[in-house]
Structures are given as C-alpha cells and as structure tokens.
mmCIF file of C-alpha atoms and ligand atoms in Angstrom:
data_model
loop_
_atom_site.group_PDB
_atom_site.id
_atom_site.type_symbol
_atom_site.label_atom_id
_atom_site.label_comp_id
_atom_site.label_asym_id
_atom_site.label_seq_id
_atom_site.Cartn_x
_atom_site.Cartn_y
_atom_site.Cartn_z
ATOM 1 C CA UNK A 1 -30.645 88.139 15.323
ATOM 2 C CA UNK A 2 -29.329 91.192 13.083
ATOM 3 C CA UNK A 3 -28.850 88.939 10.058
ATOM 4 C CA UNK A 4 -32.607 88.212 9.668
ATOM 5 C CA UNK A 5 -32.892 92.133 9.157
ATOM 6 C CA UNK A 6 -30.687 91.405 5.546
ATOM 7 C CA UNK A 7 -32.109 89.814 2.440
ATOM 8 C CA UNK A 8 -28.637 87.907 2.350
ATOM 9 C CA UNK A 9 -28.864 83.990 1.609
ATOM 10 C CA UNK A 10 -28.557 82.457 4.975
ATOM 11 C CA UNK A 11 -26.849 79.442 3.066
ATOM 12 C CA UNK A 12 -23.934 82.062 1.977
ATOM 13 C CA UNK A 13 -21.349 83.022 4.519
ATOM 14 C CA UNK A 14 -21.162 86.924 3.213
ATOM 15 C CA UNK A 15 -17.571 88.062 3.913
ATOM 16 C CA UNK A 16 -17.828 90.953 1.494
ATOM 17 C CA UNK A 17 -20.066 93.748 2.717
ATOM 18 C CA UNK A 18 -17.341 95.966 1.162
ATOM 19 C CA UNK A 19 -17.819 95.420 -2.374
ATOM 20 C CA UNK A 20 -21.432 96.379 -2.850
ATOM 21 C CA UNK A 21 -23.350 96.304 0.729
ATOM 22 C CA UNK A 22 -26.300 94.806 1.629
ATOM 23 C CA UNK A 23 -29.782 96.752 2.418
ATOM 24 C CA UNK A 24 -31.874 95.712 5.416
ATOM 25 C CA UNK A 25 -35.396 94.246 4.596
ATOM 26 C CA UNK A 26 -37.228 97.554 5.901
ATOM 27 C CA UNK A 27 -35.384 100.037 3.620
ATOM 28 C CA UNK A 28 -35.919 97.881 0.472
ATOM 29 C CA UNK A 29 -39.481 97.535 1.717
ATOM 30 C CA UNK A 30 -39.927 101.381 1.838
ATOM 31 C CA UNK A 31 -38.339 101.558 -1.564
ATOM 32 C CA UNK A 32 -40.743 99.287 -2.834
ATOM 33 C CA UNK A 33 -43.639 101.688 -1.432
ATOM 34 C CA UNK A 34 -41.766 104.872 -2.916
ATOM 35 C CA UNK A 35 -41.765 103.056 -6.333
ATOM 36 C CA UNK A 36 -45.384 102.143 -6.298
ATOM 37 C CA UNK A 37 -46.041 105.954 -5.625
ATOM 38 C CA UNK A 38 -43.699 106.844 -8.590
ATOM 39 C CA UNK A 39 -45.614 104.604 -11.166
ATOM 40 C CA UNK A 40 -49.182 105.414 -9.800
ATOM 41 C CA UNK A 41 -48.372 109.109 -10.471
ATOM 42 C CA UNK A 42 -44.896 109.418 -12.482
ATOM 43 C CA UNK A 43 -45.424 113.341 -13.082
ATOM 44 C CA UNK A 44 -46.486 114.202 -9.700
ATOM 45 C CA UNK A 45 -43.717 112.039 -8.038
ATOM 46 C CA UNK A 46 -40.719 112.747 -10.393
ATOM 47 C CA UNK A 47 -41.361 116.401 -11.350
ATOM 48 C CA UNK A 48 -44.198 118.433 -9.114
ATOM 49 C CA UNK A 49 -42.921 116.882 -5.668
ATOM 50 C CA UNK A 50 -39.502 115.814 -6.315
ATOM 51 C CA UNK A 51 -37.905 118.269 -4.143
ATOM 52 C CA UNK A 52 -40.193 117.750 -1.394
ATOM 53 C CA UNK A 53 -38.846 114.412 -0.849
ATOM 54 C CA UNK A 54 -35.430 115.007 -2.025
ATOM 55 C CA UNK A 55 -34.613 117.892 0.366
ATOM 56 C CA UNK A 56 -35.050 115.752 3.721
ATOM 57 C CA UNK A 57 -32.999 113.111 2.466
ATOM 58 C CA UNK A 58 -30.337 115.757 1.556
ATOM 59 C CA UNK A 59 -30.628 117.415 4.958
ATOM 60 C CA UNK A 60 -30.119 113.884 7.129
ATOM 61 C CA UNK A 61 -27.381 112.935 4.805
ATOM 62 C CA UNK A 62 -25.388 116.226 5.004
ATOM 63 C CA UNK A 63 -26.142 116.005 8.938
ATOM 64 C CA UNK A 64 -24.780 112.471 8.782
ATOM 65 C CA UNK A 65 -21.370 113.419 6.941
ATOM 66 C CA UNK A 66 -20.859 116.954 8.759
ATOM 67 C CA UNK A 67 -21.711 118.994 5.959
ATOM 68 C CA UNK A 68 -23.920 121.903 5.077
ATOM 69 C CA UNK A 69 -26.858 120.664 2.965
ATOM 70 C CA UNK A 70 -26.169 123.387 0.200
ATOM 71 C CA UNK A 71 -22.985 122.106 -0.218
ATOM 72 C CA UNK A 72 -24.074 118.459 -1.170
ATOM 73 C CA UNK A 73 -25.544 116.533 -4.137
ATOM 74 C CA UNK A 74 -26.872 112.766 -4.430
ATOM 75 C CA UNK A 75 -25.147 111.004 -7.396
ATOM 76 C CA UNK A 76 -25.506 107.463 -8.269
ATOM 77 C CA UNK A 77 -22.274 106.125 -6.871
ATOM 78 C CA UNK A 78 -18.776 107.156 -5.820
ATOM 79 C CA UNK A 79 -17.745 106.280 -9.426
ATOM 80 C CA UNK A 80 -19.786 109.089 -10.645
ATOM 81 C CA UNK A 81 -18.670 111.382 -7.806
ATOM 82 C CA UNK A 82 -15.209 111.110 -9.224
ATOM 83 C CA UNK A 83 -15.925 111.467 -12.694
ATOM 84 C CA UNK A 84 -17.833 114.720 -11.891
ATOM 85 C CA UNK A 85 -14.798 115.941 -10.375
ATOM 86 C CA UNK A 86 -12.303 114.967 -12.443
ATOM 87 C CA UNK A 87 -14.126 116.078 -15.908
ATOM 88 C CA UNK A 88 -14.990 119.589 -14.050
ATOM 89 C CA UNK A 89 -11.474 120.707 -12.922
ATOM 90 C CA UNK A 90 -9.546 122.755 -15.801
ATOM 91 C CA UNK A 91 -6.119 121.111 -16.387
ATOM 92 C CA UNK A 92 -3.334 122.711 -18.769
ATOM 93 C CA UNK A 93 -0.871 120.511 -20.466
ATOM 94 C CA UNK A 94 2.279 119.623 -18.343
ATOM 95 C CA UNK A 95 -0.090 119.804 -14.742
ATOM 96 C CA UNK A 96 0.146 116.938 -12.870
ATOM 97 C CA UNK A 97 -2.375 114.399 -10.903
ATOM 98 C CA UNK A 98 -1.614 112.435 -8.091
ATOM 99 C CA UNK A 99 -2.788 109.133 -7.023
ATOM 100 C CA UNK A 100 -1.593 106.312 -5.190
ATOM 101 C CA UNK A 101 -1.045 102.456 -6.281
ATOM 102 C CA UNK A 102 -4.011 101.548 -3.489
ATOM 103 C CA UNK A 103 -6.754 103.607 -5.526
ATOM 104 C CA UNK A 104 -9.612 101.842 -7.178
ATOM 105 C CA UNK A 105 -9.515 100.752 -10.479
ATOM 106 C CA UNK A 106 -12.483 102.607 -11.938
ATOM 107 C CA UNK A 107 -11.384 105.710 -10.577
ATOM 108 C CA UNK A 108 -7.897 105.339 -11.299
ATOM 109 C CA UNK A 109 -8.952 104.846 -14.920
ATOM 110 C CA UNK A 110 -10.658 108.494 -14.762
ATOM 111 C CA UNK A 111 -7.447 110.135 -13.807
ATOM 112 C CA UNK A 112 -6.042 108.468 -16.661
ATOM 113 C CA UNK A 113 -8.465 109.549 -19.062
ATOM 114 C CA UNK A 114 -8.642 112.953 -17.802
ATOM 115 C CA UNK A 115 -4.672 113.190 -18.007
ATOM 116 C CA UNK A 116 -4.610 111.750 -21.445
ATOM 117 C CA UNK A 117 -7.143 114.601 -22.433
ATOM 118 C CA UNK A 118 -5.522 117.450 -20.954
ATOM 119 C CA UNK A 119 -2.205 116.436 -21.675
ATOM 120 C CA UNK A 120 -1.309 116.297 -18.079
ATOM 121 C CA UNK A 121 0.892 113.672 -16.356
ATOM 122 C CA UNK A 122 -0.792 110.897 -13.792
ATOM 123 C CA UNK A 123 1.440 110.334 -11.010
ATOM 124 C CA UNK A 124 1.025 107.078 -9.167
ATOM 125 C CA UNK A 125 2.639 107.177 -6.252
ATOM 126 C CA UNK A 126 3.660 103.735 -4.849
ATOM 127 C CA UNK A 127 2.466 103.716 -0.949
ATOM 128 C CA UNK A 128 4.358 100.686 1.107
ATOM 129 C CA UNK A 129 1.906 97.773 1.880
ATOM 130 C CA UNK A 130 2.898 96.033 4.181
ATOM 131 C CA UNK A 131 3.321 99.106 6.479
ATOM 132 C CA UNK A 132 3.906 100.045 10.096
ATOM 133 C CA UNK A 133 2.599 103.516 10.606
ATOM 134 C CA UNK A 134 0.686 105.819 8.663
ATOM 135 C CA UNK A 135 3.522 108.425 8.166
ATOM 136 C CA UNK A 136 4.702 106.041 5.327
ATOM 137 C CA UNK A 137 1.604 106.712 3.471
ATOM 138 C CA UNK A 138 2.011 110.364 4.350
ATOM 139 C CA UNK A 139 5.659 110.575 3.521
ATOM 140 C CA UNK A 140 5.246 108.544 0.042
ATOM 141 C CA UNK A 141 2.627 110.945 -1.262
ATOM 142 C CA UNK A 142 4.446 114.155 -0.207
ATOM 143 C CA UNK A 143 7.736 113.328 -1.780
ATOM 144 C CA UNK A 144 5.864 113.207 -5.133
ATOM 145 C CA UNK A 145 4.392 116.660 -4.853
ATOM 146 C CA UNK A 146 5.932 119.011 -7.597
ATOM 147 C CA UNK A 147 5.338 122.481 -8.291
ATOM 148 C CA UNK A 148 3.041 121.223 -11.464
ATOM 149 C CA UNK A 149 0.729 119.316 -8.961
ATOM 150 C CA UNK A 150 -2.574 120.522 -9.216
ATOM 151 C CA UNK A 151 -4.929 117.561 -7.641
ATOM 152 C CA UNK A 152 -4.304 114.691 -5.478
ATOM 153 C CA UNK A 153 -7.172 112.160 -5.282
ATOM 154 C CA UNK A 154 -6.865 110.228 -1.700
ATOM 155 C CA UNK A 155 -8.663 107.135 -0.810
ATOM 156 C CA UNK A 156 -10.236 107.545 2.697
ATOM 157 C CA UNK A 157 -10.378 103.928 3.131
ATOM 158 C CA UNK A 158 -8.201 102.027 0.565
ATOM 159 C CA UNK A 159 -10.412 99.323 -1.382
ATOM 160 C CA UNK A 160 -7.459 96.767 -2.211
ATOM 161 C CA UNK A 161 -5.831 97.318 1.158
ATOM 162 C CA UNK A 162 -8.575 98.101 3.511
ATOM 163 C CA UNK A 163 -6.417 100.903 5.328
ATOM 164 C CA UNK A 164 -7.815 103.901 6.544
ATOM 165 C CA UNK A 165 -5.957 106.810 5.598
ATOM 166 C CA UNK A 166 -4.948 110.227 7.673
ATOM 167 C CA UNK A 167 -6.966 112.087 5.153
ATOM 168 C CA UNK A 168 -7.259 115.389 7.653
ATOM 169 C CA UNK A 169 -3.351 115.437 7.987
ATOM 170 C CA UNK A 170 -2.692 114.475 4.204
ATOM 171 C CA UNK A 171 -5.409 117.351 3.133
ATOM 172 C CA UNK A 172 -3.676 119.732 5.357
ATOM 173 C CA UNK A 173 -0.265 119.101 4.122
ATOM 174 C CA UNK A 174 -1.317 119.123 0.345
ATOM 175 C CA UNK A 175 -3.152 121.911 0.945
ATOM 176 C CA UNK A 176 -0.010 123.761 2.395
ATOM 177 C CA UNK A 177 1.474 122.745 -0.898
ATOM 178 C CA UNK A 178 -1.234 124.203 -3.025
ATOM 179 C CA UNK A 179 -2.553 120.536 -4.108
ATOM 180 C CA UNK A 180 -6.493 120.516 -4.153
ATOM 181 C CA UNK A 181 -7.791 117.256 -2.955
ATOM 182 C CA UNK A 182 -10.345 114.948 -3.769
ATOM 183 C CA UNK A 183 -11.276 112.340 -1.285
ATOM 184 C CA UNK A 184 -12.682 109.234 -2.520
ATOM 185 C CA UNK A 185 -14.251 108.160 0.835
ATOM 186 C CA UNK A 186 -16.604 105.400 -1.316
ATOM 187 C CA UNK A 187 -15.981 103.399 2.014
ATOM 188 C CA UNK A 188 -16.067 105.956 4.817
ATOM 189 C CA UNK A 189 -19.767 106.845 5.355
ATOM 190 C CA UNK A 190 -21.154 104.321 8.303
ATOM 191 C CA UNK A 191 -17.571 103.153 8.695
ATOM 192 C CA UNK A 192 -15.729 106.184 9.978
ATOM 193 C CA UNK A 193 -16.915 109.366 11.800
ATOM 194 C CA UNK A 194 -17.276 111.932 9.251
ATOM 195 C CA UNK A 195 -16.992 116.111 9.304
ATOM 196 C CA UNK A 196 -16.752 116.418 5.754
ATOM 197 C CA UNK A 197 -16.559 120.208 5.854
ATOM 198 C CA UNK A 198 -13.668 120.274 8.583
ATOM 199 C CA UNK A 199 -11.732 118.026 6.327
ATOM 200 C CA UNK A 200 -10.547 120.757 4.351
ATOM 201 C CA UNK A 201 -10.744 119.060 0.910
ATOM 202 C CA UNK A 202 -11.793 120.578 -2.121
ATOM 203 C CA UNK A 203 -13.923 117.551 -3.020
ATOM 204 C CA UNK A 204 -15.369 114.698 -1.104
ATOM 205 C CA UNK A 205 -17.586 111.781 -2.585
ATOM 206 C CA UNK A 206 -18.794 108.870 -0.539
ATOM 207 C CA UNK A 207 -21.149 105.912 -1.142
ATOM 208 C CA UNK A 208 -24.159 105.466 0.959
ATOM 209 C CA UNK A 209 -25.118 102.088 -0.734
ATOM 210 C CA UNK A 210 -22.149 100.327 1.444
ATOM 211 C CA UNK A 211 -21.595 101.029 5.057
ATOM 212 C CA UNK A 212 -24.891 102.987 5.519
ATOM 213 C CA UNK A 213 -26.637 100.261 4.079
ATOM 214 C CA UNK A 214 -29.189 102.506 1.473
ATOM 215 C CA UNK A 215 -30.005 100.713 -1.713
ATOM 216 C CA UNK A 216 -27.958 100.340 -4.460
ATOM 217 C CA UNK A 217 -27.397 103.742 -6.366
ATOM 218 C CA UNK A 218 -26.892 106.051 -3.771
ATOM 219 C CA UNK A 219 -23.854 108.018 -2.853
ATOM 220 C CA UNK A 220 -23.128 111.987 -2.097
ATOM 221 C CA UNK A 221 -20.571 114.422 -3.844
ATOM 222 C CA UNK A 222 -19.602 117.496 -1.553
ATOM 223 C CA UNK A 223 -17.971 120.244 -3.010
ATOM 224 C CA UNK A 224 -16.071 123.262 -1.282
ATOM 225 C CA UNK A 225 -17.934 126.865 -1.855
ATOM 226 C CA UNK A 226 -15.258 128.212 -3.908
ATOM 227 C CA UNK A 227 -15.199 125.153 -6.204
ATOM 228 C CA UNK A 228 -19.111 124.792 -7.089
ATOM 229 C CA UNK A 229 -19.081 127.266 -9.894
ATOM 230 C CA UNK A 230 -16.921 125.131 -11.951
ATOM 231 C CA UNK A 231 -18.520 121.970 -11.080
ATOM 232 C CA UNK A 232 -20.806 120.103 -13.781
ATOM 233 C CA UNK A 233 -22.293 116.655 -13.402
ATOM 234 C CA UNK A 234 -21.378 114.123 -16.246
ATOM 235 C CA UNK A 235 -24.663 114.238 -17.176
ATOM 236 C CA UNK A 236 -25.643 118.012 -18.535
ATOM 237 C CA UNK A 237 -29.532 118.208 -17.889
ATOM 238 C CA UNK A 238 -32.064 121.038 -17.265
ATOM 239 C CA UNK A 239 -30.638 122.358 -14.611
ATOM 240 C CA UNK A 240 -27.800 123.663 -16.663
ATOM 241 C CA UNK A 241 -30.348 126.822 -17.468
ATOM 242 C CA UNK A 242 -32.976 126.254 -15.078
ATOM 243 C CA UNK A 243 -32.738 127.800 -11.540
ATOM 244 C CA UNK A 244 -34.966 126.719 -9.057
ATOM 245 C CA UNK A 245 -35.870 129.433 -6.086
ATOM 246 C CA UNK A 246 -33.979 128.228 -2.817
ATOM 247 C CA UNK A 247 -31.235 125.949 -4.601
ATOM 248 C CA UNK A 248 -28.011 126.958 -5.570
ATOM 249 C CA UNK A 249 -26.476 126.369 -9.167
ATOM 250 C CA UNK A 250 -24.403 123.524 -8.107
ATOM 251 C CA UNK A 251 -27.642 121.715 -6.803
ATOM 252 C CA UNK A 252 -29.737 122.785 -9.440
ATOM 253 C CA UNK A 253 -26.934 120.976 -12.049
ATOM 254 C CA UNK A 254 -26.793 117.611 -10.230
ATOM 255 C CA UNK A 255 -30.104 117.139 -8.699
ATOM 256 C CA UNK A 256 -31.833 116.119 -12.452
ATOM 257 C CA UNK A 257 -29.985 114.078 -14.399
ATOM 258 C CA UNK A 258 -32.529 112.976 -16.616
ATOM 259 C CA UNK A 259 -35.576 110.449 -15.880
ATOM 260 C CA UNK A 260 -33.841 107.915 -13.588
ATOM 261 C CA UNK A 261 -35.061 105.792 -10.022
ATOM 262 C CA UNK A 262 -34.340 108.431 -7.343
ATOM 263 C CA UNK A 263 -35.818 105.989 -4.861
ATOM 264 C CA UNK A 264 -32.295 104.851 -3.548
ATOM 265 C CA UNK A 265 -31.438 108.870 -2.780
ATOM 266 C CA UNK A 266 -34.881 108.945 -1.022
ATOM 267 C CA UNK A 267 -34.201 106.001 1.305
ATOM 268 C CA UNK A 268 -31.092 107.411 2.468
ATOM 269 C CA UNK A 269 -32.503 109.305 5.606
ATOM 270 C CA UNK A 270 -34.637 106.446 6.496
ATOM 271 C CA UNK A 271 -31.595 103.935 6.046
ATOM 272 C CA UNK A 272 -29.513 106.489 8.366
ATOM 273 C CA UNK A 273 -32.567 106.614 11.095
ATOM 274 C CA UNK A 274 -33.326 102.941 10.979
ATOM 275 C CA UNK A 275 -29.829 101.517 11.687
ATOM 276 C CA UNK A 276 -29.375 104.234 14.273
ATOM 277 C CA UNK A 277 -32.472 103.024 16.124
ATOM 278 C CA UNK A 278 -31.757 99.428 15.568
ATOM 279 C CA UNK A 279 -28.490 98.902 17.316
ATOM 280 C CA UNK A 280 -28.113 100.198 20.906
ATOM 281 C CA UNK A 281 -25.810 103.438 20.847
ATOM 282 C CA UNK A 282 -26.837 104.075 17.419
ATOM 283 C CA UNK A 283 -24.217 104.963 14.929
ATOM 284 C CA UNK A 284 -21.047 105.432 17.115
ATOM 285 C CA UNK A 285 -21.594 101.854 18.417
ATOM 286 C CA UNK A 286 -22.483 100.168 15.052
ATOM 287 C CA UNK A 287 -18.902 101.724 13.876
ATOM 288 C CA UNK A 288 -17.291 100.571 16.880
ATOM 289 C CA UNK A 289 -18.903 97.242 16.889
ATOM 290 C CA UNK A 290 -17.944 96.767 13.191
ATOM 291 C CA UNK A 291 -14.372 97.620 13.845
ATOM 292 C CA UNK A 292 -13.990 95.841 16.789
ATOM 293 C CA UNK A 293 -15.282 92.747 14.813
ATOM 294 C CA UNK A 294 -12.791 93.560 11.907
ATOM 295 C CA UNK A 295 -9.999 93.373 14.686
ATOM 296 C CA UNK A 296 -11.244 90.408 16.229
ATOM 297 C CA UNK A 297 -11.620 88.472 12.902
ATOM 298 C CA UNK A 298 -8.178 89.738 11.890
ATOM 299 C CA UNK A 299 -6.369 88.214 14.854
ATOM 300 C CA UNK A 300 -8.270 85.002 14.849
ATOM 301 C CA UNK A 301 -7.106 84.373 11.211
ATOM 302 C CA UNK A 302 -3.782 85.561 11.819
ATOM 303 C CA UNK A 303 -3.351 83.021 14.652
ATOM 304 C CA UNK A 304 -5.122 80.050 12.707
ATOM 305 C CA UNK A 305 -3.457 80.717 9.632
ATOM 306 C CA UNK A 306 0.226 81.633 10.958
ATOM 307 C CA UNK A 307 -0.443 84.997 8.939
ATOM 308 C CA UNK A 308 1.681 88.273 9.379
ATOM 309 C CA UNK A 309 -0.811 91.311 9.800
ATOM 310 C CA UNK A 310 0.295 94.070 6.986
ATOM 311 C CA UNK A 311 -0.473 97.231 8.968
ATOM 312 C CA UNK A 312 -1.393 98.049 12.971
ATOM 313 C CA UNK A 313 -4.794 97.409 13.782
ATOM 314 C CA UNK A 314 -5.176 101.390 14.334
ATOM 315 C CA UNK A 315 -5.176 101.452 10.425
ATOM 316 C CA UNK A 316 -8.288 99.494 10.138
ATOM 317 C CA UNK A 317 -12.205 100.621 9.811
ATOM 318 C CA UNK A 318 -14.442 97.674 9.361
ATOM 319 C CA UNK A 319 -12.048 95.869 6.747
ATOM 320 C CA UNK A 320 -8.936 94.162 6.737
ATOM 321 C CA UNK A 321 -6.662 92.842 4.121
ATOM 322 C CA UNK A 322 -4.312 89.808 4.782
ATOM 323 C CA UNK A 323 -1.903 87.773 2.801
ATOM 324 C CA UNK A 324 -3.212 84.438 1.371
ATOM 325 C CA UNK A 325 -1.231 81.691 3.187
ATOM 326 C CA UNK A 326 2.026 80.648 1.413
ATOM 327 C CA UNK A 327 0.756 78.114 -0.425
ATOM 328 C CA UNK A 328 -1.661 80.351 -2.380
ATOM 329 C CA UNK A 329 1.445 82.455 -3.564
ATOM 330 C CA UNK A 330 3.149 82.390 -6.863
ATOM 331 C CA UNK A 331 -0.204 80.928 -8.291
ATOM 332 C CA UNK A 332 -0.734 82.208 -12.020
ATOM 333 C CA UNK A 333 -3.962 84.562 -12.371
ATOM 334 C CA UNK A 334 -6.774 82.781 -13.844
ATOM 335 C CA UNK A 335 -9.330 85.078 -15.802
ATOM 336 C CA UNK A 336 -11.730 87.886 -14.599
ATOM 337 C CA UNK A 337 -12.590 85.849 -11.593
ATOM 338 C CA UNK A 338 -9.798 84.028 -9.388
ATOM 339 C CA UNK A 339 -10.091 80.427 -9.395
ATOM 340 C CA UNK A 340 -9.449 80.057 -5.601
ATOM 341 C CA UNK A 341 -12.334 82.683 -5.144
ATOM 342 C CA UNK A 342 -14.512 80.713 -6.955
ATOM 343 C CA UNK A 343 -13.628 77.544 -5.450
ATOM 344 C CA UNK A 344 -14.376 78.987 -1.813
ATOM 345 C CA UNK A 345 -17.673 79.944 -3.231
ATOM 346 C CA UNK A 346 -18.632 77.009 -5.007
ATOM 347 C CA UNK A 347 -17.155 74.533 -2.253
ATOM 348 C CA UNK A 348 -17.657 76.203 0.967
ATOM 349 C CA UNK A 349 -20.571 78.851 0.140
ATOM 350 C CA UNK A 350 -17.904 81.725 1.500
ATOM 351 C CA UNK A 351 -18.251 85.078 -0.640
ATOM 352 C CA UNK A 352 -14.600 86.424 -0.126
ATOM 353 C CA UNK A 353 -12.678 88.971 -2.456
ATOM 354 C CA UNK A 354 -9.272 87.500 -3.279
ATOM 355 C CA UNK A 355 -6.746 90.196 -5.078
ATOM 356 C CA UNK A 356 -3.243 90.889 -6.114
ATOM 357 C CA UNK A 357 -1.186 93.771 -4.720
ATOM 358 C CA UNK A 358 2.451 95.184 -4.733
ATOM 359 C CA UNK A 359 5.639 94.311 -6.578
ATOM 360 C CA UNK A 360 6.696 91.583 -6.402
ATOM 361 C CA UNK A 361 2.892 90.678 -6.552
ATOM 362 C CA UNK A 362 1.461 88.835 -3.378
ATOM 363 C CA UNK A 363 -2.038 87.534 -3.258
ATOM 364 C CA UNK A 364 -4.336 88.810 -0.474
ATOM 365 C CA UNK A 365 -7.580 88.607 0.720
ATOM 366 C CA UNK A 366 -10.066 90.967 2.049
ATOM 367 C CA UNK A 367 -12.491 90.781 5.051
ATOM 368 C CA UNK A 368 -15.442 92.874 5.841
ATOM 369 C CA UNK A 369 -17.488 93.286 9.189
ATOM 370 C CA UNK A 370 -20.978 94.562 9.588
ATOM 371 C CA UNK A 371 -24.269 93.804 11.576
ATOM 372 C CA UNK A 372 -24.806 90.801 9.635
ATOM 373 C CA UNK A 373 -21.438 89.193 10.464
ATOM 374 C CA UNK A 374 -20.231 87.619 13.405
ATOM 375 C CA UNK A 375 -16.765 85.759 14.595
ATOM 376 C CA UNK A 376 -18.376 82.373 13.647
ATOM 377 C CA UNK A 377 -17.960 83.517 9.846
ATOM 378 C CA UNK A 378 -14.269 84.290 9.895
ATOM 379 C CA UNK A 379 -13.678 80.866 12.006
ATOM 380 C CA UNK A 380 -15.268 79.335 9.130
ATOM 381 C CA UNK A 381 -13.206 81.371 6.770
ATOM 382 C CA UNK A 382 -9.953 79.886 8.509
ATOM 383 C CA UNK A 383 -10.999 76.419 8.246
ATOM 384 C CA UNK A 384 -11.592 76.707 4.651
ATOM 385 C CA UNK A 385 -8.487 78.336 3.731
ATOM 386 C CA UNK A 386 -6.510 75.664 5.843
ATOM 387 C CA UNK A 387 -8.225 72.894 4.173
ATOM 388 C CA UNK A 388 -8.089 73.846 0.398
ATOM 389 C CA UNK A 389 -5.378 73.003 -1.705
ATOM 390 C CA UNK A 390 -4.845 76.122 -4.048
ATOM 391 C CA UNK A 391 -4.314 76.684 -7.916
HETATM 392 C C1 LIG B 1 -12.091 103.210 -2.989
HETATM 393 C C2 LIG B 1 -13.507 103.205 -3.800
HETATM 394 N N1 LIG B 1 -13.770 103.934 -4.587
HETATM 395 C C3 LIG B 1 -14.997 104.028 -5.306
HETATM 396 C C4 LIG B 1 -15.513 102.642 -5.478
HETATM 397 C C5 LIG B 1 -16.381 102.450 -6.535
HETATM 398 O O1 LIG B 1 -17.744 102.498 -5.974
HETATM 399 P P1 LIG B 1 -19.131 102.435 -6.740
HETATM 400 O O2 LIG B 1 -18.978 101.256 -7.543
HETATM 401 O O3 LIG B 1 -20.168 102.415 -5.746
HETATM 402 O O4 LIG B 1 -18.860 103.543 -7.763
HETATM 403 C C6 LIG B 1 -15.084 101.713 -4.828
HETATM 404 C C7 LIG B 1 -16.019 100.459 -4.885
HETATM 405 O O5 LIG B 1 -15.269 99.688 -3.975
HETATM 406 C C8 LIG B 1 -14.043 102.076 -3.770
HETATM 407 O O6 LIG B 1 -13.392 101.097 -2.854
#
C-alpha cells in the first residue's frame, strides 16, 4: 500500500498534495538522522563538512531537472526563488513587468512591490479560464507585450486553475520580443518532465517539497549563466565576499543564508532516488500514473456532479480545477478559509482547497493526485459534494 509510505492521517481523505506536498516516512527518517548528526557536532556539520553533503544533493537535483549543477542553487521555497530574482533585476521607471491573473498570490505580491519600488508598471494579463486550447493563453500574454516589457513571470503549472502552461513556446515567443522570463515552476518538479536549461528562460524556480516529496523547505533556483552576475539572494551573507574554490560566485552567495536547518536540502537527492526505486518504472511512470489519476478523477467528478470541464485533459498535470456545482455558486465570501471547505473537513474529513476565480467570480475546487491517492478518494468527494447543502 503506497499510502502507508506517508505519514498522512489515515482518517483524512487528503486531496491537497498540491499545497504543501507530503513526505514519505523513510525520507523523514533520513532527515531525523541528519538532524541528530547536526546536533552532535554543529560546527563539523554546518561548517567544515557542509559542502560535502550539499554538492551530491545539488548534482542529483540538477540532473533531475535537466540543468548544470553550477547554474543551480537551493532555496527554501519557490517564494524565495521569486523574491531573489525580482529583487535582483535592475528596473527603470516606466519599465513593465508582466504576469497573468493565474499567478500565485505570494509571488504576485513580489511583483507588485518590485514594481512599486522601481516606479515600474505591473501588467496582469487576464488569461482565459475556462479555455479550449493553450494558444488562448499564449495569445493573451503576447498581446500584452510592449516595447517596455522587461520581464514576464510565467507559472509552469498555475496554482488556482491547475493548468500546464506551454512554457517552452511562450519563452521562445517572449525571448523573440526581448522579454526575459522567470518561470515559477513551484509545482513542476516531479509532476512534469523537466529540461530547465533547454527552455531558454532566464530564471526558473521550482519546489522540491511538493511533487518530489522532499521535506518542507526544499526548492531550487536556476539562473542562466549570463544573468548570474546580477543575481543576489534576498538574504546577504558570507558568500558576498568569501569565495570558495570550485564554486561560482552565484553559488557562494546563495549556499549560505545564515544559520538554518539545511537538512531538507540534503534529503532531496534521496527523495528523488527513493521514489524512483519505489515505483516500477521510476519517475516517468510516477508522473504518468499521477496524470492518469487526475484525469480519471476529473472524469468521475464531472460525470457524477454534472460539471463542465474547464479545460482539455491535455492541459492537466497531476491536478485539476473544476467548478463547484451550481448550488455553491453566488455564495458570499466567508473569512480566511472558505466555510464549505471547513465543512468538508469537519463533516467528511476531506482535505480539499476551494477557491474563487475570474470575473464574474466563480467558485472552484482543485484536486491533486499523488501516489498516496486512489480513485476511491475522489468518489468519496463526489458523494460528499452531492450531499452537502452549501453556505
Ligand atoms: C505557482 C506557485 N508559485 C509559488 C508557490 C509558493 O510555494 P512556496 O510556498 O513553497 O514558496 C506556490 C504554492 O503553492 C504555487 O502554486
């Protein structure tokens, strides 16, 4: 039973891998062992032998995402990766930054603040949802490019709408118009095959604590070589003036962000290898199985609840966003956490994100599919949604 490999509460139907991931038992045990070593001799672990452990992890992550180790650094999460990039880019008054209305609120805020401080303009493209084909997204983004557009933030997998963006094509088209791209790939590693260096983007950040199932606090930032000189971490530390033989200045600056627990980073290589060994066919088969489950789950929910799928199956990874049934629409907002989301949890033990999107606003829910899920989980959800009176 694959779900036994995770610590997830067996009394909860956990359909929200997408938000914070879930880490398998053996990887958490490895993290505990590493923490014990760290506490047994902190100076040896964090200072003298730090790079001996960091480098193998960096090499494995770089191989996994299709990049050179020298172009990749660990960060705590994708939010930090986005902050590093946007706070490093030199903008002039009147420059334009581009994003879409499908972006992640925390990262949107970084754009807002960066634009405000530089006297730049943030253009938020209203990309369609529902949509019939990916060209609708590409067209919407490209139509918003002007001679002043400096940088576009493109989500590889959108958070509220769970769409896989055709990033390779979009990056090509934007580059042809002189626009640098920061890919927010928070959900991509482990969900989609990645060849980060081949995409042609200037910057790519991705989480390892979501679909790769590493412990929380593990993510990477990849920066194209020609952009590394100007790249600074949000936290300036020793690496600023302390070069290490064999490391690039980019790596020097990012590898140490002050005293912190680096064990999540140090577990990433084993998380990649352990899941690869666990599942017959390894990562390509894991990605295919999770995609298949998301597609089957969406079909089941659409059929049972008479829902119209808002995008073709070809735009799904291992998540899907669907409109809530009609009786749920038009209900007013209810504080930080949606009242119906709370009821699903309190009354049915279902962990499921509910969200609002678009104008006019519609209410949606997002399902996730990873190895600890099965089709029965979504059948249980269909029954619960059919049974509760909203509001
Ligand atoms: C598209 C996107 N970007 C960024 C993030 C932020 O991830 P983190 O909280 O790990 O920084 C998320 C989280 O779900 C996301 O979906």
